[in-house]
Amino acid sequence: MNAAATMLADASVVAKRNLIKIKRVPDLLVFTTLSPIMFVLLFAYVFGGAIDPTGGGAGYREFLMAGIFAQTVIFGATNTGAGLADDVKKGIIERFRSLPMTPSAVLTGRTLSDVVNNLIVLVVMSLTGLLVGWRIHTSVAEALAGFALLLVFAYAFSWVMAFVGLLVPSPEVVNNASFVVIFPVTFLANTFVPLNSLPGPLRVFAEWNPVSAVTAAARTLFGNDAAIPVTASASDAWPLQHPVLYVLIWSVVIVAVFAPLASRQYRRAASR
C-alpha cells in the first residue's frame, strides 16, 4: 500500500472515531443543529419584516436561506478546532503519536468528519427552510452543486480552525477566538441583507468577502438570487460576477496555506 493510500486509510479510521463520538454524545449534534434553526426562525419571523422592504414574506426567506447555510457551515468549522484542542488537552494526540499511523491522518480525519457533520446540519436546515417557505427553483444537479460548494468552502475553513485549535490551550479559547473573527465576517456580507443597503467602505469589504461569494453562488444555484426585488441590482465586483470561481480559488488558497501550518503545529502540540 502506497503512502497516500495508507494516509487515507488512517484518516478514515480517525474520521470514524470522531463520528462515533457524535453518536455517543448526541448533544454535540443537537446543539449544532438548533442554533441555525433558531437563526432561520428569528430572521424569518422576527427581523424579516424590518429587513425586507416587501414585509418579510416568502421572498425574504428564500433570500435568507443561502446566507444561513453559509454562516452555519463556517461556524461548524469551529468543531474542528475545539475537537483538536480537546484532544491535545486530554493527551489523546500523544496516544495517536504512539500508534503506527500517518501523522497527517489525524488532521485529515478530523476535517473530513466535520464535513459529514455539516452535511447532516444542512439537511436539517433545508427541511426547516422548506417549512418556512424556502424553495429551490433550479434543477437537482444545480441544487446539489450549491450544497457541494458550501461543503467545499466549509472543509477549507476547517483547516483554519484546525490550526487555531492546535495553537490555543483549550476548547473554550477556540470558541471565543473564532466568534470574534467569524461573526463580523459572516455579518459583513450579503448573508442577511442586500449589499446595496451597506455604506460605501463596508460594501466594498462585503463585495470581496468570500462569504458573500459563497452565499451569492448558493443563491444562484438554488434559484433564489432574485428573491427580493431590491437584490435585482447585482454588484459589479468581480467576485460576485464569478462567485463559484472565487470561492474555489479561496478554498484552494486556504487549504494550501493552513494545511501545512496546521500539520507543523500538530507536530509541536504533540511534543509539548
Coordinates of C-alpha atoms in Angstrom, one line a residue:
M1 CA 0.0 0.0 0.0
N2 CA 1.5 3.4 -1.0
A3 CA 1.8 6.4 1.3
A4 CA -1.3 8.2 0.0
A5 CA -3.5 5.1 0.4
T6 CA -2.1 4.5 3.9
M7 CA -2.8 8.1 4.9
L8 CA -6.4 7.8 3.6
A9 CA -7.0 4.6 5.4
D10 CA -5.7 6.0 8.7
A11 CA -7.7 9.2 8.1
S12 CA -10.9 7.2 7.6
V13 CA -10.3 5.5 11.0
V14 CA -9.9 8.9 12.7
A15 CA -13.0 10.2 11.0
K16 CA -14.9 7.2 12.1
R17 CA -13.7 7.7 15.6
N18 CA -15.0 11.3 15.6
L19 CA -18.4 10.3 14.1
I20 CA -18.8 7.6 16.8
K21 CA -18.1 10.3 19.4
I22 CA -21.1 12.3 18.0
K23 CA -23.2 9.2 18.2
R24 CA -22.3 8.6 21.8
V25 CA -22.6 12.3 22.7
P26 CA -25.6 13.4 20.6
D27 CA -25.8 16.7 22.4
L28 CA -22.9 17.8 20.1
L29 CA -25.1 17.4 17.0
V30 CA -28.3 18.6 18.7
F31 CA -27.0 22.0 19.7
T32 CA -25.0 22.4 16.5
T33 CA -28.3 22.0 14.7
L34 CA -30.5 24.0 17.0
S35 CA -28.5 27.2 16.6
P36 CA -29.0 27.6 12.8
I37 CA -32.7 26.6 13.1
M38 CA -33.1 29.5 15.7
F39 CA -31.4 31.9 13.3
V40 CA -33.8 30.8 10.5
L41 CA -36.8 31.4 12.7
L42 CA -35.6 34.6 14.2
F43 CA -34.6 36.3 10.9
A44 CA -37.7 34.9 9.0
Y45 CA -40.3 35.9 11.6
V46 CA -38.8 38.5 14.0
F47 CA -36.3 40.5 12.0
G48 CA -37.5 39.8 8.5
G49 CA -40.2 42.4 8.4
A50 CA -37.7 45.2 9.3
I51 CA -35.0 43.9 6.8
D52 CA -37.2 43.1 3.9
P53 CA -39.0 46.0 2.2
T54 CA -41.6 43.6 1.0
G55 CA -42.6 42.8 4.5
G56 CA -40.5 39.7 5.5
G57 CA -42.6 37.3 3.4
A58 CA -41.5 34.2 1.5
G59 CA -39.3 36.3 -0.8
Y60 CA -37.0 37.2 2.1
R61 CA -37.0 33.7 3.4
E62 CA -35.7 32.4 0.1
F63 CA -33.0 35.2 0.1
L64 CA -32.2 34.3 3.7
M65 CA -31.5 30.6 3.4
A66 CA -28.3 30.7 1.4
G67 CA -26.9 33.2 3.9
I68 CA -27.9 30.9 6.9
F69 CA -26.3 27.9 5.1
A70 CA -23.1 29.8 4.6
Q71 CA -22.9 31.1 8.2
T72 CA -23.8 27.7 9.6
V73 CA -21.1 25.7 7.8
I74 CA -18.5 28.3 8.7
F75 CA -19.5 28.2 12.3
G76 CA -19.4 24.4 12.0
A77 CA -15.7 24.6 11.3
T78 CA -15.2 25.6 14.9
N79 CA -15.9 22.0 15.8
T80 CA -12.6 21.1 14.2
G81 CA -10.6 23.5 16.3
A82 CA -12.5 22.7 19.5
G83 CA -12.1 19.0 19.0
L84 CA -8.4 19.1 18.3
A85 CA -7.9 21.5 21.3
D86 CA -9.8 19.0 23.5
D87 CA -7.7 16.1 22.2
V88 CA -4.4 17.9 22.9
K89 CA -5.7 18.9 26.4
K90 CA -6.6 15.3 27.2
G91 CA -3.4 13.8 25.9
I92 CA -5.2 11.9 23.0
I93 CA -2.8 13.4 20.5
E94 CA 0.1 11.8 22.4
R95 CA -1.7 8.4 22.1
F96 CA -2.1 8.9 18.4
R97 CA 1.6 9.6 18.1
S98 CA 2.4 6.3 19.8
L99 CA 0.3 4.4 17.1
P100 CA 1.7 3.2 13.8
M101 CA -0.3 5.8 11.8
T102 CA 0.4 8.7 9.4
P103 CA 0.6 12.0 11.4
S104 CA -1.4 13.9 8.8
A105 CA -4.2 11.4 9.1
V106 CA -5.3 12.9 12.4
L107 CA -6.0 16.3 10.9
T108 CA -7.4 14.9 7.6
G109 CA -9.7 12.6 9.5
R110 CA -10.9 15.4 11.8
T111 CA -11.7 17.7 8.9
L112 CA -13.4 15.0 6.9
S113 CA -15.6 14.0 9.8
D114 CA -16.7 17.6 10.2
V115 CA -17.8 17.6 6.6
V116 CA -20.2 14.8 7.5
N117 CA -21.4 16.8 10.5
N118 CA -22.0 19.8 8.3
L119 CA -23.9 17.7 5.7
I120 CA -26.3 16.5 8.4
V121 CA -26.8 20.0 9.6
L122 CA -27.5 21.2 6.1
V123 CA -30.2 18.5 5.6
V124 CA -31.9 19.5 8.8
M125 CA -31.7 23.2 7.9
S126 CA -33.1 22.5 4.4
L127 CA -36.1 20.8 5.9
T128 CA -36.6 23.8 8.2
G129 CA -36.3 26.2 5.3
L130 CA -38.9 24.3 3.3
L131 CA -41.3 24.6 6.3
V132 CA -40.9 28.4 6.5
G133 CA -41.3 28.9 2.7
W134 CA -37.9 28.4 1.1
R135 CA -38.0 26.7 -2.3
I136 CA -35.4 25.6 -4.8
H137 CA -36.2 26.8 -8.3
T138 CA -33.4 25.1 -10.3
S139 CA -32.5 21.5 -11.3
V140 CA -31.5 18.8 -8.9
A141 CA -27.9 18.9 -10.3
E142 CA -27.6 22.7 -9.7
A143 CA -29.0 22.4 -6.2
L144 CA -26.6 19.6 -5.3
A145 CA -23.8 21.8 -6.7
G146 CA -24.9 24.5 -4.4
F147 CA -24.7 22.3 -1.3
A148 CA -21.4 20.8 -2.5
L149 CA -19.9 24.3 -2.9
L150 CA -20.9 25.1 0.7
L151 CA -19.3 22.0 1.9
V152 CA -16.1 22.6 0.0
F153 CA -15.7 26.1 1.5
A154 CA -16.5 24.7 4.9
Y155 CA -13.8 22.0 4.5
A156 CA -11.3 24.6 3.6
F157 CA -12.2 26.8 6.5
S158 CA -11.9 23.8 8.9
W159 CA -8.2 23.8 8.2
V160 CA -8.0 27.4 9.6
M161 CA -9.8 26.2 12.7
A162 CA -7.6 23.1 12.9
F163 CA -4.5 25.4 13.1
V164 CA -6.3 27.6 15.7
G165 CA -7.3 24.6 17.8
L166 CA -3.7 23.3 18.0
L167 CA -2.4 26.8 18.7
V168 CA -4.6 27.7 21.7
P169 CA -4.7 25.9 25.1
S170 CA -8.4 24.9 25.4
P171 CA -11.6 24.4 23.5
E172 CA -13.2 27.4 25.3
V173 CA -10.5 29.7 23.9
V174 CA -11.2 28.3 20.4
N175 CA -14.9 29.1 20.6
N176 CA -14.2 32.6 22.0
A177 CA -11.5 33.4 19.4
S178 CA -13.4 32.0 16.5
F179 CA -16.6 34.0 17.3
V180 CA -14.5 37.3 17.3
V181 CA -13.5 36.5 13.7
I182 CA -16.5 34.6 12.3
F183 CA -19.2 36.9 13.4
P184 CA -18.0 40.1 11.6
V185 CA -17.0 38.0 8.5
T186 CA -20.4 36.4 8.2
F187 CA -22.5 39.5 9.0
L188 CA -20.4 42.0 6.9
A189 CA -21.6 40.2 3.8
N190 CA -24.7 39.6 1.7
T191 CA -25.9 36.8 4.1
F192 CA -28.8 38.6 5.7
V193 CA -29.2 42.0 3.9
P194 CA -28.7 43.1 0.2
L195 CA -25.3 44.7 -0.4
N196 CA -26.8 48.0 -1.6
S197 CA -28.0 48.6 2.0
L198 CA -24.4 48.8 3.3
P199 CA -22.4 52.1 3.4
G200 CA -19.5 52.5 1.0
P201 CA -16.5 51.0 2.8
L202 CA -18.4 48.2 4.3
R203 CA -20.0 47.4 0.9
V204 CA -16.5 47.2 -0.7
F205 CA -15.4 44.8 2.0
A206 CA -18.6 42.7 1.7
E207 CA -18.2 42.5 -2.1
W208 CA -14.7 40.9 -1.8
N209 CA -15.6 38.9 1.3
P210 CA -15.6 35.2 0.3
V211 CA -18.6 34.6 2.5
S212 CA -20.6 36.9 0.1
A213 CA -19.4 34.9 -2.9
V214 CA -20.3 31.5 -1.4
T215 CA -23.7 33.0 -0.5
A216 CA -24.3 34.5 -3.9
A217 CA -23.2 31.3 -5.6
A218 CA -25.6 29.2 -3.5
R219 CA -28.5 31.7 -4.2
T220 CA -27.8 31.3 -7.9
L221 CA -27.6 27.6 -7.8
F222 CA -30.8 27.4 -5.8
G223 CA -32.6 29.9 -8.0
N224 CA -33.0 32.4 -5.1
D225 CA -30.9 35.2 -6.4
A226 CA -33.9 37.4 -7.3
A227 CA -36.0 36.6 -4.2
I228 CA -36.2 40.2 -3.1
P229 CA -36.8 43.0 -5.7
V230 CA -34.0 45.1 -4.2
T231 CA -31.4 42.4 -4.9
A232 CA -32.0 42.7 -8.7
S233 CA -29.3 45.4 -8.9
A234 CA -26.3 43.0 -8.6
S235 CA -22.9 44.2 -7.7
D236 CA -20.3 44.8 -10.5
A237 CA -17.5 43.5 -8.3
W238 CA -15.6 40.6 -9.9
P239 CA -16.1 38.1 -7.0
L240 CA -19.9 38.5 -7.2
Q241 CA -19.8 38.3 -11.0
H242 CA -17.9 35.0 -10.8
P243 CA -18.8 33.7 -7.3
V244 CA -18.2 30.0 -7.9
L245 CA -14.7 30.5 -9.3
Y246 CA -13.9 33.0 -6.5
V247 CA -15.0 30.5 -3.8
L248 CA -12.9 27.7 -5.4
I249 CA -9.9 29.9 -5.5
W250 CA -10.3 30.9 -1.9
S251 CA -10.8 27.3 -0.9
V252 CA -7.6 26.1 -2.7
V253 CA -5.6 29.0 -1.2
I254 CA -6.9 28.4 2.4
V255 CA -6.0 24.7 2.2
A256 CA -2.6 25.4 0.6
V257 CA -1.7 27.8 3.4
F258 CA -3.3 26.4 6.5
A259 CA -2.9 22.6 5.9
P260 CA 0.9 22.9 6.2
L261 CA 0.6 25.3 9.1
A262 CA -1.8 23.0 10.9
S263 CA 0.5 20.0 10.3
R264 CA 3.5 21.8 11.7
Q265 CA 1.5 23.0 14.7
Y266 CA 0.3 19.4 15.2
R267 CA 3.9 18.2 15.5
R268 CA 4.6 21.0 18.0
A269 CA 1.5 20.3 20.0
A270 CA 2.2 16.6 20.2
S271 CA 5.7 17.2 21.5
R272 CA 4.6 19.6 24.3

